[in-house]
């Protein structure tokens, strides 16, 4: 019964997550289009650069939210109310301190660093105000989001995602309307702050209603040994977060430093927006898998974990084949149509971005297991090496080969250290799987996705329809068919394919 419940929650969270992400994708694209057309290239580039800078500042969170979820799995499963109250109280205190520190740092960055990082025709003091308001939405989030963690530990991700999506629909629509009327980036930023605040208040109300004991009686202090256990989880997780954040932010920052005006960051930012939306939709599977696997890890056997991993990874990688093929087939026409020819980057850069996206998506199942079980200590030191090497190679690549060189330099260490080494280490520790088993499985998945992308690219290049809605629809449909067909032809005799078809049949019958 417990396994059935985990499966139900995992599927429900994935479906809700995908639907809500689809709404978010549409809203974000529409907001970006309005932002570019109403406020211009510089504001668009500035917005992207702020995102890169802020992502580095967010490192101070240190992965505490993930650690809290990891340590909530067991007490929630055992209905240990006192321990849950202790963890939530501790979480609240930590996040209050984080909000204060984050706000202070954002003010210092705006005063001492923003003028060094931004090349723009806008007045520097205006940019400073914009930056502080941009970061204030994160400070508000720290102060109000902590109770959401209990929803993820209970495999109720869909509740949190649903609340966020409803607020996005309301407030992004308001942002668009106000941009069209007043053309003010300042108002856009203020609405973002209000959106975060309202979404978290609604989530807190839901949690309080279903967990009234969190507001009853005196607060519970978490025992020292439990705090130490949380911090021991946080330390390597912090390294993991730092490494990922620096590498993600490095693209925008290196482009800004090496390639000139901040507007160029916006060119990459338009592609990254598409990639982020693809990853957002895909990671709904990963988020559902993480919470499901986290509950399974409390009492599941190695055989159970391997079975769940192979089945889940197979389905997720099938979706990845469709997404990567669709990206490669449609992205240039999409950017041309939505933003204009001026914003289209070179084909070589698009190829590297597609490979980077494929590697990222293929990593999700293993990283989900690592997050669910708190196994970041197993490769913390290697993540430091990966980050240093990635930034170094990205800088060198940017100096000699421009944007494509930056992307390629950051990709190489990701493949070596995260895709290959992490996969081998985590699969051995969590799934009792030897490296031959892992490499054999992941190699087949690489072939399926690569062949799908290559065939979609070749077929779509033959199509001579000018960039238009029609060309995107036609190429997207071709990529969808190829992304479904190629993985099927290459794996229809495997156990994973058969179990997937059985699951589909059960869902249809229900």
XYZ file of N, CA and C in Angstrom, residues 32-271:
720
model
N 8.624 38.166 -21.025
C 9.908 38.521 -21.638
C 9.707 39.294 -22.938
N 8.752 38.872 -23.737
C 8.480 39.569 -25.003
C 8.068 41.015 -24.727
N 7.163 41.185 -23.766
C 6.701 42.539 -23.418
C 7.851 43.359 -22.847
N 8.688 42.727 -22.024
C 9.824 43.413 -21.403
C 10.769 43.959 -22.472
N 11.087 43.112 -23.463
C 11.998 43.524 -24.541
C 11.375 44.632 -25.381
N 10.120 44.452 -25.758
C 9.489 45.402 -26.685
C 9.132 46.739 -26.040
N 8.781 46.696 -24.754
C 8.362 47.929 -24.080
C 9.515 48.678 -23.409
N 10.522 47.916 -22.923
C 11.613 48.551 -22.174
C 12.959 48.498 -22.882
N 13.090 47.667 -23.927
C 14.310 47.681 -24.724
C 15.330 46.628 -24.339
N 16.394 46.544 -25.176
C 17.428 45.520 -25.021
C 18.205 45.673 -23.728
N 18.472 46.923 -23.329
C 19.320 47.124 -22.153
C 18.654 46.628 -20.875
N 17.368 46.932 -20.703
C 16.645 46.446 -19.528
C 16.568 44.931 -19.557
N 16.353 44.357 -20.731
C 16.320 42.901 -20.877
C 17.663 42.290 -20.464
N 18.755 42.867 -20.953
C 20.081 42.380 -20.578
C 20.363 42.587 -19.102
N 19.920 43.736 -18.582
C 20.106 44.035 -17.164
C 19.373 43.016 -16.302
N 18.165 42.673 -16.708
C 17.355 41.694 -15.980
C 18.072 40.343 -15.928
N 18.659 39.929 -17.057
C 19.402 38.669 -17.101
C 20.653 38.712 -16.236
N 21.358 39.842 -16.264
C 22.566 39.975 -15.458
C 22.222 39.963 -13.969
N 21.136 40.631 -13.595
C 20.686 40.589 -12.196
C 20.420 39.151 -11.756
N 19.820 38.366 -12.639
C 19.555 36.968 -12.307
C 20.857 36.208 -12.057
N 21.870 36.469 -12.875
C 23.164 35.792 -12.707
C 23.833 36.204 -11.405
N 23.831 37.512 -11.114
C 24.465 38.003 -9.878
C 23.732 37.465 -8.651
N 22.408 37.519 -8.689
C 21.612 37.074 -7.544
C 21.773 35.581 -7.304
N 21.904 34.807 -8.377
C 22.076 33.364 -8.199
C 23.352 33.052 -7.425
N 24.377 33.888 -7.590
C 25.602 33.718 -6.804
C 25.341 34.100 -5.342
N 24.615 35.186 -5.115
C 24.307 35.615 -3.750
C 23.468 34.573 -3.009
N 22.628 33.856 -3.746
C 21.760 32.859 -3.121
C 22.540 31.680 -2.548
N 23.832 31.657 -2.817
C 24.662 30.587 -2.253
C 24.632 30.586 -0.725
N 24.366 31.748 -0.139
C 24.365 31.824 1.327
C 23.244 30.976 1.937
N 22.264 30.586 1.118
C 21.210 29.690 1.622
C 21.781 28.321 1.970
N 22.875 27.947 1.293
C 23.676 26.762 1.627
C 22.939 25.433 1.496
N 21.770 25.435 0.857
C 21.053 24.178 0.714
C 20.298 23.756 1.956
N 20.051 24.723 2.845
C 19.371 24.396 4.104
C 17.965 23.853 3.839
N 17.257 24.414 2.852
C 15.902 23.942 2.572
C 15.905 22.478 2.161
N 16.868 22.080 1.332
C 16.971 20.669 0.931
C 17.304 19.784 2.123
N 18.194 20.265 2.983
C 18.568 19.488 4.169
C 17.369 19.291 5.096
N 16.561 20.331 5.248
C 15.386 20.225 6.109
C 14.409 19.174 5.584
N 14.192 19.171 4.264
C 13.291 18.186 3.668
C 13.818 16.783 3.897
N 15.132 16.599 3.712
C 15.757 15.290 3.932
C 15.499 14.803 5.350
N 15.615 15.712 6.332
C 15.451 15.319 7.733
C 13.985 15.283 8.176
N 13.072 15.709 7.305
C 11.642 15.626 7.629
C 11.011 14.310 7.183
N 11.663 13.594 6.239
C 11.062 12.356 5.726
C 10.707 11.375 6.853
N 11.685 11.070 7.720
C 11.470 10.062 8.765
C 10.427 10.493 9.798
N 10.530 11.722 10.395
C 9.514 12.100 11.385
C 8.100 12.194 10.810
N 7.964 12.591 9.555
C 6.630 12.636 8.944
C 6.100 11.220 8.752
N 6.966 10.328 8.295
C 6.551 8.932 8.109
C 6.152 8.301 9.442
N 6.863 8.678 10.518
C 6.604 8.106 11.852
C 5.621 8.939 12.674
N 5.097 10.025 12.080
C 4.141 10.906 12.770
C 4.720 11.452 14.075
N 6.002 11.819 14.051
C 6.677 12.358 15.228
C 6.465 13.875 15.265
N 5.367 14.296 15.887
C 4.968 15.697 15.892
C 6.005 16.592 16.553
N 6.572 16.136 17.661
C 7.530 16.963 18.392
C 8.777 17.247 17.564
N 9.262 16.236 16.867
C 10.459 16.446 16.037
C 10.135 17.355 14.853
N 8.946 17.185 14.264
C 8.553 18.054 13.151
C 8.503 19.502 13.611
N 7.903 19.740 14.793
C 7.820 21.098 15.326
C 9.210 21.679 15.571
N 10.104 20.858 16.090
C 11.465 21.311 16.357
C 12.195 21.701 15.087
N 12.068 20.876 14.056
C 12.736 21.159 12.787
C 12.180 22.436 12.159
N 10.869 22.604 12.169
C 10.252 23.773 11.552
C 10.614 25.063 12.296
N 10.683 24.990 13.624
C 11.084 26.165 14.408
C 12.529 26.538 14.098
N 13.384 25.544 14.019
C 14.787 25.780 13.697
C 14.927 26.382 12.300
N 14.162 25.839 11.373
C 14.165 26.303 9.988
C 13.760 27.778 9.922
N 12.724 28.142 10.671
C 12.235 29.520 10.675
C 13.326 30.483 11.168
N 13.985 30.143 12.260
C 15.026 31.006 12.812
C 16.161 31.203 11.818
N 16.592 30.116 11.189
C 17.691 30.188 10.221
C 17.316 31.103 9.061
N 16.082 30.993 8.584
C 15.686 31.787 7.420
C 15.483 33.260 7.736
N 15.133 33.589 8.975
C 15.071 34.997 9.369
C 16.462 35.618 9.293
N 17.449 34.902 9.823
C 18.833 35.388 9.749
C 19.287 35.512 8.297
N 18.923 34.540 7.473
C 19.313 34.576 6.064
C 18.715 35.777 5.343
N 17.453 36.090 5.653
C 16.800 37.235 5.014
C 17.530 38.533 5.355
N 17.926 38.673 6.604
C 18.637 39.884 7.036
C 19.998 39.968 6.344
N 20.726 38.857 6.337
C 22.061 38.847 5.724
C 21.966 39.099 4.221
N 20.999 38.454 3.560
C 20.856 38.596 2.112
C 20.553 40.048 1.733
N 19.660 40.692 2.491
C 19.320 42.090 2.213
C 20.536 42.984 2.382
N 21.309 42.750 3.445
C 22.523 43.540 3.693
C 23.520 43.379 2.556
N 23.737 42.146 2.133
C 24.685 41.880 1.044
C 24.216 42.532 -0.250
N 22.918 42.471 -0.534
C 22.410 43.063 -1.780
C 22.642 44.571 -1.812
N 22.499 45.230 -0.667
C 22.763 46.673 -0.591
C 24.242 46.960 -0.823
N 25.115 46.148 -0.210
C 26.563 46.329 -0.388
C 26.983 46.096 -1.837
N 26.401 45.060 -2.458
C 26.710 44.784 -3.866
C 26.266 45.944 -4.748
N 25.092 46.481 -4.458
C 24.584 47.595 -5.277
C 25.481 48.827 -5.155
N 26.057 49.027 -3.984
C 26.891 50.211 -3.762
C 28.288 50.040 -4.356
N 28.893 48.867 -4.147
C 30.314 48.712 -4.460
C 30.635 47.901 -5.724
N 29.685 47.089 -6.208
C 30.022 46.187 -7.310
C 29.217 46.383 -8.592
N 27.991 46.841 -8.471
C 27.126 46.913 -9.648
C 27.751 47.741 -10.771
N 28.348 48.886 -10.433
C 28.937 49.737 -11.466
C 30.136 49.084 -12.154
N 30.767 48.106 -11.492
C 31.901 47.397 -12.095
C 31.454 46.276 -13.012
N 30.261 45.744 -12.771
C 29.762 44.598 -13.533
C 28.878 44.990 -14.708
N 28.350 46.223 -14.677
C 27.367 46.630 -15.687
C 27.946 47.721 -16.586
N 27.859 47.501 -17.883
C 28.175 48.529 -18.878
C 26.856 48.936 -19.523
N 26.387 50.132 -19.208
C 25.057 50.524 -19.653
C 24.957 52.033 -19.791
N 24.015 52.484 -20.612
C 23.767 53.923 -20.771
C 22.852 54.454 -19.665
N 22.282 53.561 -18.865
C 21.401 53.983 -17.776
C 22.217 54.577 -16.633
N 21.669 55.533 -15.878
C 22.376 56.085 -14.710
C 22.680 54.998 -13.695
N 23.877 55.027 -13.132
C 24.298 53.955 -12.238
C 23.438 53.884 -10.978
N 22.983 55.026 -10.474
C 22.133 55.004 -9.281
C 20.769 54.369 -9.561
N 20.271 54.556 -10.774
C 19.024 53.898 -11.169
C 19.205 52.385 -11.189
N 20.341 51.949 -11.724
C 20.646 50.518 -11.773
C 20.758 49.950 -10.360
N 21.341 50.708 -9.452
C 21.462 50.258 -8.056
C 20.089 50.055 -7.421
N 19.186 50.996 -7.647
C 17.824 50.866 -7.100
C 17.135 49.642 -7.691
N 17.274 49.457 -9.000
C 16.686 48.296 -9.659
C 17.211 46.998 -9.036
N 18.508 46.963 -8.791
C 19.116 45.739 -8.259
C 18.602 45.428 -6.854
N 18.525 46.431 -6.002
C 18.045 46.208 -4.631
C 16.604 45.701 -4.648
N 15.775 46.280 -5.482
C 14.379 45.825 -5.581
C 14.298 44.415 -6.159
N 15.149 44.116 -7.143
C 15.182 42.774 -7.721
C 15.503 41.736 -6.646
N 16.480 42.026 -5.793
C 16.890 41.078 -4.757
C 15.925 41.046 -3.576
N 15.147 42.106 -3.399
C 14.226 42.156 -2.258
C 13.174 41.056 -2.329
N 12.808 40.626 -3.543
C 11.830 39.548 -3.673
C 12.361 38.251 -3.049
N 13.682 38.059 -3.105
C 14.285 36.864 -2.501
C 14.316 36.980 -0.981
N 14.552 38.188 -0.475
C 14.531 38.395 0.980
C 13.139 38.113 1.534
N 12.120 38.590 0.845
C 10.729 38.332 1.238
C 10.444 36.834 1.205
N 10.984 36.170 0.193
C 10.793 34.723 0.066
C 11.397 33.984 1.258
N 12.591 34.387 1.680
C 13.232 33.763 2.840
C 12.373 33.895 4.097
N 11.756 35.053 4.266
C 10.990 35.311 5.483
C 9.692 34.508 5.558
N 9.168 34.078 4.425
C 7.819 33.514 4.419
C 7.680 32.111 3.844
N 8.747 31.520 3.294
C 8.555 30.266 2.572
C 8.818 29.005 3.391
N 9.374 29.116 4.608
C 9.940 27.959 5.286
C 8.951 26.810 5.492
N 7.664 27.118 5.698
C 6.698 26.042 5.967
C 6.386 25.195 4.726
N 6.764 25.674 3.557
C 6.516 24.905 2.336
C 7.281 23.577 2.337
N 8.371 23.504 3.064
C 9.207 22.298 3.050
C 8.419 21.065 3.471
N 7.446 21.246 4.362
C 6.682 20.097 4.857
C 5.813 19.503 3.741
N 5.406 20.323 2.788
C 4.623 19.827 1.653
C 5.449 18.895 0.777
N 6.715 19.229 0.577
C 7.591 18.387 -0.242
C 7.939 17.093 0.477
N 8.145 17.171 1.773
C 8.461 15.958 2.535
C 7.275 14.994 2.568
N 6.065 15.537 2.450
C 4.854 14.704 2.429
C 4.474 14.259 1.020
N 5.289 14.580 0.042
C 4.973 14.327 -1.371
C 3.722 15.081 -1.825
N 3.556 16.298 -1.315
C 2.467 17.167 -1.746
C 3.012 18.356 -2.535
N 4.042 18.079 -3.354
C 4.638 19.118 -4.181
C 3.582 19.869 -4.973
N 2.549 19.140 -5.435
C 1.521 19.714 -6.293
C 0.788 20.874 -5.630
N 0.659 20.833 -4.300
C -0.016 21.922 -3.596
C 0.820 23.193 -3.687
N 2.106 23.055 -3.391
C 3.008 24.203 -3.443
C 3.098 24.774 -4.851
N 3.250 23.885 -5.835
C 3.358 24.310 -7.233
C 2.064 24.972 -7.702
N 0.933 24.416 -7.307
C -0.358 24.980 -7.704
C -0.563 26.384 -7.172
N -0.216 26.595 -5.908
C -0.346 27.934 -5.308
C 0.544 28.929 -6.044
N 1.781 28.513 -6.316
C 2.712 29.383 -7.028
C 2.173 29.762 -8.400
N 1.601 28.790 -9.104
C 1.108 29.041 -10.462
C -0.070 29.998 -10.472
N -0.988 29.827 -9.546
C -2.143 30.735 -9.471
C -1.661 32.173 -9.251
N -0.723 32.353 -8.348
C -0.187 33.693 -8.083
C 0.563 34.245 -9.294
N 1.273 33.373 -10.006
C 1.964 33.816 -11.220
C 0.975 34.317 -12.270
N -0.122 33.578 -12.438
C -1.131 33.996 -13.422
C -1.656 35.391 -13.094
N -1.976 35.608 -11.823
C -2.552 36.896 -11.400
C -1.532 38.015 -11.532
N -0.345 37.815 -10.959
C 0.604 38.922 -10.867
C 1.412 39.129 -12.142
N 1.692 38.066 -12.909
C 2.378 38.266 -14.193
C 1.443 38.994 -15.163
N 0.152 38.676 -15.105
C -0.815 39.399 -15.938
C -0.836 40.878 -15.566
N -0.771 41.135 -14.260
C -0.732 42.520 -13.792
C 0.540 43.217 -14.259
N 1.677 42.498 -14.205
C 2.941 43.063 -14.685
C 2.839 43.463 -16.158
N 2.290 42.572 -16.961
C 2.157 42.836 -18.398
C 1.289 44.069 -18.641
N 0.153 44.131 -17.943
C -0.768 45.263 -18.118
C -0.094 46.580 -17.747
N 0.622 46.581 -16.628
C 1.267 47.813 -16.168
C 2.451 48.206 -17.042
N 3.162 47.204 -17.589
C 4.246 47.519 -18.529
C 3.699 48.198 -19.784
N 2.568 47.699 -20.262
C 1.964 48.269 -21.469
C 1.467 49.684 -21.226
N 1.033 49.967 -19.988
C 0.469 51.290 -19.685
C 1.556 52.288 -19.298
N 2.454 51.883 -18.381
C 3.409 52.846 -17.808
C 4.864 52.637 -18.244
N 5.201 51.488 -18.815
C 6.566 51.232 -19.323
C 7.631 51.442 -18.245
N 7.373 50.958 -17.029
C 8.288 51.179 -15.907
C 8.808 49.852 -15.351
N 10.127 49.667 -15.398
C 10.755 48.463 -14.827
C 10.594 48.450 -13.304
N 10.553 49.637 -12.705
C 10.408 49.760 -11.251
C 9.115 49.091 -10.783
N 8.019 49.361 -11.474
C 6.726 48.775 -11.111
C 6.760 47.264 -11.313
N 7.398 46.835 -12.386
C 7.564 45.406 -12.669
C 8.215 44.684 -11.476
N 9.257 45.290 -10.904
C 9.976 44.684 -9.784
C 9.132 44.658 -8.513
N 8.377 45.718 -8.273
C 7.525 45.775 -7.076
C 6.452 44.685 -7.129
N 5.873 44.471 -8.296
C 4.850 43.428 -8.447
C 5.456 42.047 -8.184
N 6.701 41.836 -8.576
C 7.379 40.557 -8.318
C 7.491 40.292 -6.821
N 7.821 41.320 -6.058
C 7.921 41.184 -4.594
C 6.570 40.796 -4.002
N 5.522 41.474 -4.431
C 4.176 41.191 -3.919
C 3.763 39.764 -4.271
N 4.095 39.315 -5.484
C 3.761 37.952 -5.916
C 4.354 36.901 -4.975
N 5.651 37.056 -4.641
C 6.311 36.104 -3.741
C 5.641 36.086 -2.377
N 5.321 37.269 -1.871
C 4.725 37.391 -0.542
C 3.362 36.713 -0.488
N 2.510 36.979 -1.453
C 1.162 36.413 -1.460
C 1.205 34.895 -1.619
N 2.051 34.391 -2.511
C 2.156 32.946 -2.729
C 2.551 32.219 -1.449
N 3.517 32.777 -0.734
C 3.960 32.120 0.497
C 2.931 32.215 1.617
N 2.207 33.309 1.684
C 1.148 33.445 2.696
C 0.064 32.393 2.467
N -0.314 32.177 1.212
C -1.318 31.160 0.897
C -0.819 29.755 1.244
N 0.461 29.483 0.955
C 1.032 28.173 1.286
C 1.069 27.965 2.795
N 1.431 29.010 3.533
C 1.466 28.920 4.998
C 0.063 28.638 5.541
N -0.934 29.293 4.975
C -2.316 29.067 5.418
C -2.715 27.604 5.221
N -2.342 27.026 4.087
C -2.664 25.617 3.824
C -1.964 24.701 4.833
N -0.679 24.948 5.068
C 0.071 24.112 6.007
C -0.503 24.233 7.408
N -0.810 25.442 7.838
C -1.377 25.636 9.179
C -2.719 24.914 9.344
N -3.503 24.897 8.271
C -4.806 24.243 8.319
C -4.661 22.730 8.472
N -3.671 22.138 7.792
C -3.501 20.688 7.813
C -2.512 20.216 8.870
N -1.785 21.169 9.455
C -0.847 20.833 10.533
C -1.015 21.851 11.665
N -2.189 21.873 12.302
C -2.464 22.901 13.319
C -1.510 22.834 14.504
N -0.912 21.685 14.728
C 0.008 21.552 15.871
C 1.232 22.459 15.738
N 1.534 22.924 14.514
C 2.687 23.800 14.330
C 2.480 25.157 14.991
N 1.233 25.525 15.261
C 0.941 26.805 15.906
C 0.392 26.632 17.313
N 0.464 25.419 17.845
C -0.062 25.153 19.179
C 1.062 25.022 20.200
N 0.832 25.586 21.375
C 1.773 25.414 22.479
C 3.090 26.151 22.229
N 4.027 25.943 23.126
C 5.313 26.613 23.015
C 6.169 25.958 21.929
N 7.112 26.733 21.450
C 8.007 26.225 20.407
C 8.932 25.142 20.975
N 9.327 24.229 20.125
C 10.198 23.124 20.519
C 11.607 23.382 20.014
N 12.547 23.390 20.930
C 13.944 23.545 20.538
C 14.477 22.205 20.055
N 15.120 22.228 18.926
C 15.679 21.012 18.354
C 16.900 20.584 19.157
N 17.013 19.297 19.522
C 18.194 18.829 20.251
C 19.484 19.142 19.491
N 20.551 19.315 20.233
C 21.835 19.693 19.636
C 22.310 18.661 18.633
N 22.119 17.369 18.950
C 22.581 16.327 18.031
C 21.825 16.367 16.708
N 20.529 16.763 16.756
C 19.759 16.860 15.522
C 20.216 18.055 14.694
N 20.514 19.167 15.381
C 21.048 20.325 14.667
C 22.367 19.974 13.990
N 23.209 19.242 14.724
C 24.500 18.832 14.150
C 24.296 17.934 12.931
N 23.293 17.043 13.021
C 23.006 16.153 11.886
C 22.576 16.965 10.668
N 21.768 18.007 10.907
C 21.318 18.867 9.800
C 22.500 19.609 9.198
N 23.361 20.160 10.066
C 24.521 20.898 9.564
C 25.500 19.977 8.834
N 25.603 18.740 9.286
C 26.458 17.773 8.578
C 25.911 17.465 7.186
N 24.598 17.524 7.049
C 23.988 17.372 5.723
C 24.199 18.622 4.892
N 24.128 19.785 5.559
C 24.225 21.061 4.861
C 25.623 21.300 4.289
N 26.670 20.930 5.014
C 28.039 21.265 4.596
C 28.356 20.802 3.179
N 28.240 19.504 2.882
C 28.514 19.092 1.492
C 27.456 19.583 0.509
N 26.216 19.729 0.991
C 25.160 20.244 0.131
C 25.463 21.682 -0.266
N 26.066 22.440 0.651
C 26.452 23.813 0.362
C 27.491 23.849 -0.761
N 28.451 22.939 -0.699
C 29.459 22.866 -1.756
C 28.796 22.571 -3.096
N 27.865 21.639 -3.071
C 27.121 21.270 -4.277
C 26.367 22.479 -4.836
N 25.690 23.225 -3.961
C 24.923 24.400 -4.388
C 25.839 25.480 -4.949
N 26.960 25.702 -4.261
C 27.913 26.721 -4.712
C 28.445 26.377 -6.099
N 28.838 25.130 -6.260
C 29.411 24.686 -7.537
C 28.411 24.871 -8.672
N 27.181 24.430 -8.459
C 26.168 24.539 -9.510
C 25.816 25.985 -9.813
N 25.696 26.779 -8.764
C 25.293 28.167 -8.946
C 26.355 28.962 -9.694
N 27.608 28.779 -9.302
C 28.690 29.510 -9.970
C 28.761 29.136 -11.445
N 28.624 27.851 -11.732
C 28.691 27.421 -13.131
C 27.505 27.945 -13.941
N 26.321 27.980 -13.338
C 25.151 28.505 -14.044
C 25.254 30.010 -14.264
N 25.743 30.712 -13.246
C 25.861 32.173 -13.349
C 27.019 32.589 -14.247
N 28.017 31.709 -14.380
C 29.232 32.057 -15.122
C 28.941 32.417 -16.570
N 27.951 31.768 -17.180
C 27.647 32.062 -18.588
C 27.333 33.539 -18.769
N 26.337 34.027 -18.039
C 25.928 35.418 -18.183
C 27.026 36.397 -17.783
N 27.729 36.102 -16.682
C 28.760 37.012 -16.194
C 29.949 37.052 -17.156
N 30.392 35.893 -17.653
C 31.511 35.860 -18.603
C 31.155 36.547 -19.914
N 29.921 36.374 -20.375
C 29.485 37.071 -21.596
C 29.534 38.577 -21.375
N 29.074 39.029 -20.211
C 29.071 40.455 -19.907
C 30.492 41.012 -19.841
N 31.404 40.247 -19.238
C 32.783 40.713 -19.067
C 33.564 40.675 -20.379
N 33.399 39.588 -21.138
C 34.267 39.350 -22.300
C 33.705 39.879 -23.619
N 32.389 39.995 -23.728
C 31.803 40.272 -25.042
C 31.177 41.653 -25.166
N 31.309 42.509 -24.143
C 30.886 43.887 -24.318
C 29.632 44.277 -23.584
N 28.795 45.087 -24.238
C 27.615 45.699 -23.622
C 26.689 44.665 -23.001
N 26.004 45.070 -21.924
C 25.113 44.176 -21.187
C 23.977 43.632 -22.063
N 23.659 44.321 -23.158
C 22.589 43.853 -24.038
C 22.901 42.472 -24.614
N 24.191 42.145 -24.798
C 24.579 40.842 -25.358
C 24.186 39.713 -24.405
N 24.208 40.000 -23.106
C 23.758 39.005 -22.141
C 22.306 38.637 -22.413
N 21.531 39.624 -22.869
C 20.130 39.379 -23.186
C 19.945 38.440 -24.359
N 20.905 38.446 -25.335
C 20.808 37.520 -26.463
C 20.866 36.080 -25.952
N 21.889 35.821 -25.124
C 21.985 34.495 -24.512
C 20.797 34.252 -23.593
N 20.359 35.299 -22.890
C 19.266 35.159 -21.932
C 17.988 34.672 -22.565
N 17.731 35.050 -23.818
C 16.520 34.580 -24.491
C 16.563 33.071 -24.715
N 17.728 32.568 -25.095
C 17.903 31.122 -25.259
C 17.836 30.423 -23.901
